[in-house]
Amino acid sequence: MKQVYPTFIAQNGNDFLVYVPDLDIYTEGTSFVNAIEMARDAIGLKAIDIEDEGQEPPAPSSPNKALQKAKADTDIYDYSTGILTFVDIDFTEYRKQVATAAVN
């Protein structure tokens, strides 16, 4: 199954802070590209955990709904001021990659 999740990336000094509202994920990267890679990895890991609990990962929300979630979660950092981008992931392929890495 493939999905595309709205994701906020905000530069804070040399760090690129990442927030994926639909999965309540926070991570960071050393560059914009690395932040997207970190977001994809975090989404994949979270989805594996959700699936292993017998549930389906949540469907991606609309950009407006994602923005509402980001604006509601500003206790530590206001991610809504960052760039809204979209991170794609193939959950089936990601699970295969994690399983292969665990064997090696």
Coordinates of N, CA and C in Angstrom, one line a residue:
M1 N 0.8 -1.2 0.0 CA 0.0 0.0 0.0 C 0.9 1.2 0.0
K2 N 0.5 2.2 -0.8 CA 1.3 3.4 -0.9 C 0.4 4.6 -0.4
Q3 N 1.1 5.5 0.3 CA 0.4 6.7 0.8 C 1.4 7.9 0.6
V4 N 0.8 9.1 0.7 CA 1.5 10.3 0.7 C 1.0 11.2 1.9
Y5 N 1.9 11.5 2.8 CA 1.4 12.2 4.0 C 1.9 13.7 4.0
P6 N 1.0 14.6 4.3 CA 1.4 16.0 4.5 C 2.4 16.1 5.6
T7 N 3.5 16.8 5.4 CA 4.6 16.9 6.4 C 5.1 18.3 6.4
F8 N 5.4 18.8 7.6 CA 5.9 20.1 7.8 C 7.4 20.0 8.1
I9 N 8.2 20.9 7.4 CA 9.6 20.9 7.6 C 10.0 22.4 7.8
A10 N 10.6 22.6 9.0 CA 11.0 24.0 9.4 C 12.5 24.1 9.7
Q11 N 13.1 25.0 9.1 CA 14.6 25.1 9.4 C 14.7 25.9 10.7
N12 N 15.5 25.4 11.6 CA 15.8 26.1 12.9 C 17.3 26.0 13.1
G13 N 18.0 27.1 12.7 CA 19.5 27.1 12.7 C 19.9 26.2 11.6
N14 N 20.8 25.2 11.9 CA 21.3 24.2 11.0 C 20.4 23.0 10.9
D15 N 19.4 22.9 11.7 CA 18.5 21.7 11.8 C 17.3 21.9 11.0
F16 N 16.8 20.8 10.4 CA 15.5 20.9 9.7 C 14.5 20.0 10.5
L17 N 13.6 20.7 11.2 CA 12.7 20.0 12.1 C 11.5 19.5 11.3
V18 N 11.0 18.3 11.6 CA 10.0 17.6 10.8 C 8.8 17.2 11.7
Y19 N 7.6 17.5 11.2 CA 6.4 17.1 11.9 C 5.4 16.4 10.9
V20 N 5.0 15.2 11.2 CA 4.0 14.5 10.4 C 2.7 14.4 11.2
P21 N 1.8 15.4 11.1 CA 0.6 15.5 11.9 C -0.3 14.2 12.0
D22 N -0.5 13.5 10.9 CA -1.4 12.4 10.9 C -0.9 11.2 11.7
L23 N 0.4 11.2 11.9 CA 1.0 10.1 12.7 C 1.6 10.5 14.0
D24 N 1.5 11.8 14.3 CA 2.1 12.4 15.5 C 3.6 12.1 15.6
I25 N 4.3 12.3 14.5 CA 5.7 12.0 14.4 C 6.5 13.3 14.4
Y26 N 7.6 13.3 15.1 CA 8.6 14.4 15.1 C 9.9 13.8 14.9
T27 N 10.7 14.4 14.0 CA 12.1 14.0 13.7 C 12.8 15.2 13.2
E28 N 14.0 15.0 12.7 CA 14.8 16.1 12.2 C 15.8 15.6 11.2
G29 N 16.3 16.5 10.4 CA 17.4 16.1 9.4 C 18.4 17.2 9.4
T30 N 19.5 16.9 8.7 CA 20.7 17.8 8.6 C 20.5 18.7 7.4
S31 N 19.6 18.4 6.5 CA 19.3 19.1 5.3 C 17.9 18.9 5.0
F32 N 17.4 19.7 4.0 CA 16.0 19.5 3.6 C 15.8 18.0 3.1
V33 N 16.7 17.6 2.2 CA 16.6 16.3 1.6 C 16.7 15.2 2.7
N34 N 17.6 15.4 3.7 CA 17.7 14.4 4.8 C 16.5 14.4 5.6
A35 N 15.9 15.6 5.8 CA 14.6 15.7 6.6 C 13.5 14.9 6.0
I36 N 13.4 14.9 4.6 CA 12.4 14.1 3.9 C 12.7 12.6 4.1
E37 N 14.0 12.3 4.0 CA 14.4 10.9 4.2 C 14.0 10.4 5.6
M38 N 14.3 11.3 6.6 CA 14.0 10.9 8.0 C 12.5 10.8 8.2
A39 N 11.7 11.7 7.6 CA 10.3 11.6 7.7 C 9.8 10.3 7.1
R40 N 10.3 9.9 5.9 CA 9.8 8.7 5.3 C 10.2 7.5 6.2
D41 N 11.4 7.5 6.7 CA 11.7 6.4 7.6 C 10.9 6.3 8.9
A42 N 10.6 7.5 9.4 CA 9.8 7.5 10.7 C 8.3 7.1 10.3
I43 N 7.8 7.5 9.2 CA 6.5 7.1 8.8 C 6.4 5.6 8.6
G44 N 7.4 5.0 7.9 CA 7.5 3.6 7.7 C 7.5 2.8 9.0
L45 N 8.4 3.2 9.9 CA 8.5 2.5 11.2 C 7.2 2.6 12.0
K46 N 6.6 3.8 12.0 CA 5.3 3.9 12.8 C 4.2 3.1 12.1
A47 N 4.2 3.0 10.8 CA 3.2 2.2 10.1 C 3.4 0.7 10.4
I48 N 4.7 0.2 10.5 CA 4.9 -1.2 10.8 C 4.4 -1.4 12.2
D49 N 4.6 -0.6 13.2 CA 4.1 -0.7 14.6 C 2.6 -0.8 14.6
I50 N 2.0 0.1 13.8 CA 0.5 0.1 13.8 C 0.0 -1.2 13.2
E51 N 0.6 -1.6 12.0 CA 0.1 -2.8 11.4 C 0.4 -4.0 12.3
D52 N 1.5 -4.1 13.0 CA 1.8 -5.2 13.9 C 0.8 -5.3 15.0
E53 N 0.1 -4.2 15.3 CA -0.9 -4.2 16.4 C -2.3 -4.5 15.8
G54 N -2.3 -4.9 14.5 CA -3.5 -5.3 13.8 C -4.4 -4.2 13.3
Q55 N -3.9 -3.0 13.2 CA -4.6 -1.8 12.7 C -4.1 -1.3 11.4
E56 N -4.8 -0.5 10.8 CA -4.4 0.2 9.5 C -3.8 1.5 9.9
P57 N -2.7 1.9 9.2 CA -2.2 3.3 9.4 C -3.3 4.3 9.0
P58 N -3.3 5.4 9.6 CA -4.3 6.4 9.3 C -4.2 6.9 7.8
A59 N -5.3 7.2 7.2 CA -5.3 7.8 5.9 C -4.7 9.2 6.0
P60 N -4.0 9.7 5.0 CA -3.5 11.1 5.0 C -4.6 12.1 5.1
S61 N -4.4 13.1 5.8 CA -5.4 14.2 5.8 C -5.1 15.2 4.7
S62 N -6.1 16.1 4.5 CA -5.9 17.1 3.6 C -4.9 18.1 4.1
P63 N -4.3 18.9 3.2 CA -3.4 19.9 3.6 C -4.0 20.9 4.6
N64 N -5.2 21.3 4.5 CA -5.9 22.2 5.4 C -6.0 21.5 6.8
K65 N -6.4 20.3 6.8 CA -6.5 19.5 8.1 C -5.2 19.4 8.8
A66 N -4.1 19.1 8.0 CA -2.8 19.0 8.5 C -2.3 20.3 9.1
L67 N -2.6 21.4 8.4 CA -2.3 22.7 9.0 C -3.0 23.0 10.3
Q68 N -4.3 22.6 10.4 CA -5.0 22.8 11.6 C -4.4 22.0 12.7
K69 N -3.9 20.8 12.5 CA -3.3 19.9 13.5 C -2.0 20.6 13.9
A70 N -1.2 21.1 12.9 CA 0.1 21.7 13.3 C -0.1 23.0 14.1
K71 N -1.1 23.8 13.8 CA -1.4 25.0 14.5 C -1.9 24.7 15.9
A72 N -2.5 23.5 16.1 CA -3.0 23.1 17.4 C -1.9 22.6 18.3
D73 N -0.8 22.2 17.7 CA 0.3 21.6 18.5 C 1.6 22.5 18.5
T74 N 1.5 23.6 19.2 CA 2.6 24.6 19.2 C 3.2 24.7 20.5
D75 N 3.1 23.8 21.4 CA 3.6 23.9 22.8 C 5.1 24.1 22.8
I76 N 5.8 23.3 21.9 CA 7.3 23.4 21.9 C 7.8 24.2 20.7
Y77 N 7.2 23.9 19.5 CA 7.6 24.6 18.3 C 6.4 24.7 17.4
D78 N 6.3 25.8 16.6 CA 5.2 26.0 15.7 C 5.6 25.6 14.3
Y79 N 5.3 24.3 14.1 CA 5.7 23.7 12.8 C 4.9 24.3 11.6
S80 N 3.7 24.9 11.9 CA 2.9 25.4 10.9 C 3.6 26.6 10.1
T81 N 4.7 27.1 10.7 CA 5.4 28.2 10.0 C 6.4 27.6 9.0
G82 N 6.6 26.3 9.0 CA 7.5 25.6 8.1 C 6.9 25.4 6.7
I83 N 7.6 24.7 5.9 CA 7.1 24.3 4.6 C 6.3 23.1 4.6
L84 N 5.1 23.2 4.0 CA 4.2 22.0 3.9 C 4.6 21.3 2.7
T85 N 5.1 20.0 2.8 CA 5.4 19.2 1.7 C 4.7 17.9 1.9
F86 N 5.0 17.0 1.0 CA 4.3 15.7 1.0 C 5.4 14.6 0.9
V87 N 5.3 13.6 1.8 CA 6.3 12.5 1.8 C 5.5 11.2 1.4
D88 N 6.0 10.5 0.4 CA 5.4 9.3 -0.1 C 6.1 8.1 0.5
I89 N 5.4 7.0 0.7 CA 5.9 5.8 1.2 C 5.1 4.6 0.7
D90 N 5.8 3.6 0.3 CA 5.2 2.3 0.0 C 5.4 1.4 1.2
F91 N 4.3 1.2 2.0 CA 4.4 0.4 3.2 C 4.9 -1.0 3.0
T92 N 4.4 -1.6 1.9 CA 4.8 -3.0 1.7 C 6.3 -3.1 1.4
E93 N 6.8 -2.2 0.5 CA 8.2 -2.2 0.2 C 9.1 -1.8 1.4
Y94 N 8.6 -0.9 2.2 CA 9.4 -0.5 3.4 C 9.5 -1.6 4.4
R95 N 8.4 -2.4 4.6 CA 8.5 -3.5 5.5 C 9.5 -4.6 5.0
K96 N 9.5 -4.8 3.7 CA 10.5 -5.7 3.1 C 11.9 -5.2 3.3
Q97 N 12.2 -3.9 3.2 CA 13.5 -3.4 3.4 C 13.9 -3.5 4.9
V98 N 13.0 -3.3 5.8 CA 13.3 -3.5 7.2 C 13.6 -4.9 7.5
A99 N 12.8 -5.8 7.0 CA 13.1 -7.3 7.2 C 14.4 -7.7 6.7
T100 N 14.8 -7.2 5.5 CA 16.0 -7.6 4.9 C 17.2 -7.0 5.7
A101 N 17.1 -5.8 6.2 CA 18.1 -5.2 7.0 C 18.3 -6.0 8.3
A102 N 17.2 -6.5 8.9 CA 17.3 -7.2 10.1 C 18.0 -8.5 10.0
V103 N 17.9 -9.1 8.8 CA 18.5 -10.4 8.5 C 20.0 -10.2 8.3
N104 N 20.4 -9.1 7.7 CA 21.8 -8.8 7.4 C 22.4 -8.3 8.6

